[in-house]
Amino acid sequence: MAARAEPATPYRADWRRGRVASWLTTVDHKRIGILYVVTSLAFFAAGGIMALLMRAQLATGGEHFITKNAYNSLFTIHGTIMIFLFIVPFWAGLANFLVPLMIGARDMAFPRLNAASYWFFFFGGCGMLLSFFANGGAAKAGWYSYPPLSEKFFEPGSGQDIWILSLHLVAISSLLGAINFVCTIHNMRGPGMSWMRIPLFVWAIEVYSILLIAVLPVIGVALTFLLLDRQVGTHFFLPDQGGSAVLYQHLFWFFGHPEVYIIILPAMGVISEVIPVFSRKPIFGYKAIAFSTIAIGFYSMLVWAHHMFSVGLPNFLNVFFMLSSMVIAVPTGVKIFNWIATTWRGNLIFDTAMLWSLGFVGVFTIGGLSGIFLAAFPVDWQVTDTYFVVAHMHYVLFGGAVFGAFSALYYWWPKLFGRLLDEGLGKLHFWLVFIGFNLTFFPQHMLGLMGMPRRIYTYHEGGLFQAYNLLSSIGSGIMTLGLLVFVWNIVVTTRRGGRAGNDPWLADTLEWYAASPPPEHNFDRVPYVTSARPLRDLRRRLAETNA
């Protein structure tokens, strides 16, 4: 007698494999990297809109386009977004995608921790933007939130508290990501990849991660004490109750100045990868650039109080921080001279990625030189809290980090998405932003020397104040047009862009050995690394074999 057949169980697909759900639940380092990059660029757009609103307010004197409180909230959240929600997470996303590929690893060391770090960043950023709808509006005390302006008496609403809690989430994200990068780079390098063979971008991410691990707990302490002052009634930073507002500045800037190099070092790593490829030469002085990266990371921990020259520190401390701030220019200068030496007598190819890298060298050098002036405390006393500082900061951070970020996007876009961005639109994007950037921020040096304070929402009509501010506002409009060209470039090339092969630039580092975009497992086989230019070695061996 035949056995009765059991009815077949209907097949149910895993919900995590859906088109959207697969991205929400992914632990693949490449997808997490793309999520980071896309989300950080969205925050960049939000911060840029806020900057345009501020420049519209400042285009002419006596303007009332926005109110004083709204302006204060805009410059607070604009600065916070650009520092904490755009550029640092952008580098985390790019490194998430590239570091395992560049060192020959299959994934990050802790994939689930990697996914958690992204979601901490996402929800922290959303909380920051939603704080505009909080009781009393968003925070108004600046992206540094000095007490007593950030204390309850001056900021009675809940926006400042949301600002603190959002930054805690973002700091946790960065800390988890930094630990993951260090573990991955130290323990998962491919066969033959010694420390003197890892790409210079990986060197930059290594120091970036160590700095984050060192200084994020300090800003966490400062923010926690500030929240306790506001919500529990402590008085860590209230001078009239025995606290110290200067203590907050020490804690904040012990984090805040290394943060400048946390932002800049990955951009320097990008430049060190792009210039050799488009000069058709090996990088000049690989070891010098690698060790200068370490030196910058070390000295960045010794210069924080040059942001505090006006608080009344003893002169012997002012002298120490002045000299240490000037010393840090030496390893930075080593990098700049080595990049220039790499281009010397090279077969230069002026593709868009190369233009952004060369633009970085130019504008970052201007920002660095103005930083030397600010590091001399007698000069700093004259221009502190003026638009000279605003100009310097943007030449370093926008002209440095953002130019480096665009160089990275044009260079690695084929690896991320398998298609090339349009070169014509890319060059238009570069020149519009380059011209608009200098028109926006160079006049602000003169405004600062004339005594225009930063963080004011209006000024008297007429005179050079209005002329220079109008130039700055026009420049910001030109920059915005350039950024819209970039968005259009993405739209156009997403469907019609040229297909990229594995190595469209004839580059030398290991990520170009994988397919574009790479498969889930990254490599079918990881080649043995014999130098800092493994793909050049492979091409040479292949040519010798064919010969």
Coordinates of C-alpha atoms in Angstrom, one line a residue, residues 39 43 50 77 80-81 85 119-134 137-139 158-170:
T39 CA 23.2 59.9 3.6
F43 CA 23.1 66.1 5.0
M50 CA 21.1 76.7 5.4
I77 CA 23.0 73.5 12.7
T80 CA 27.1 70.9 13.1
I81 CA 26.0 69.2 10.0
L85 CA 27.0 64.8 9.8
W119 CA 22.2 53.4 12.0
F120 CA 23.5 55.4 15.0
F121 CA 24.7 58.0 12.5
F122 CA 21.4 58.0 10.6
F123 CA 19.2 58.5 13.6
G124 CA 21.5 61.0 15.2
G125 CA 21.4 63.1 12.1
C126 CA 17.6 62.9 11.7
G127 CA 17.3 64.0 15.3
M128 CA 19.5 67.0 14.6
L129 CA 17.3 68.1 11.7
L130 CA 14.1 67.5 13.5
S131 CA 15.3 69.7 16.4
F132 CA 14.0 72.7 14.3
F133 CA 10.5 71.6 15.4
A134 CA 11.4 71.3 19.1
G137 CA 13.4 75.7 17.9
A138 CA 16.9 74.3 17.2
A139 CA 20.0 75.0 19.2
S158 CA 14.7 71.7 24.2
G159 CA 16.6 72.2 21.0
Q160 CA 20.0 72.4 22.7
D161 CA 19.2 69.1 24.6
I162 CA 18.3 67.4 21.3
W163 CA 21.6 68.8 19.8
I164 CA 23.5 67.1 22.6
L165 CA 21.7 63.8 22.4
S166 CA 22.1 63.7 18.6
L167 CA 25.8 64.3 18.9
H168 CA 26.1 61.5 21.4
L169 CA 24.5 59.1 18.8
V170 CA 26.8 60.4 16.1

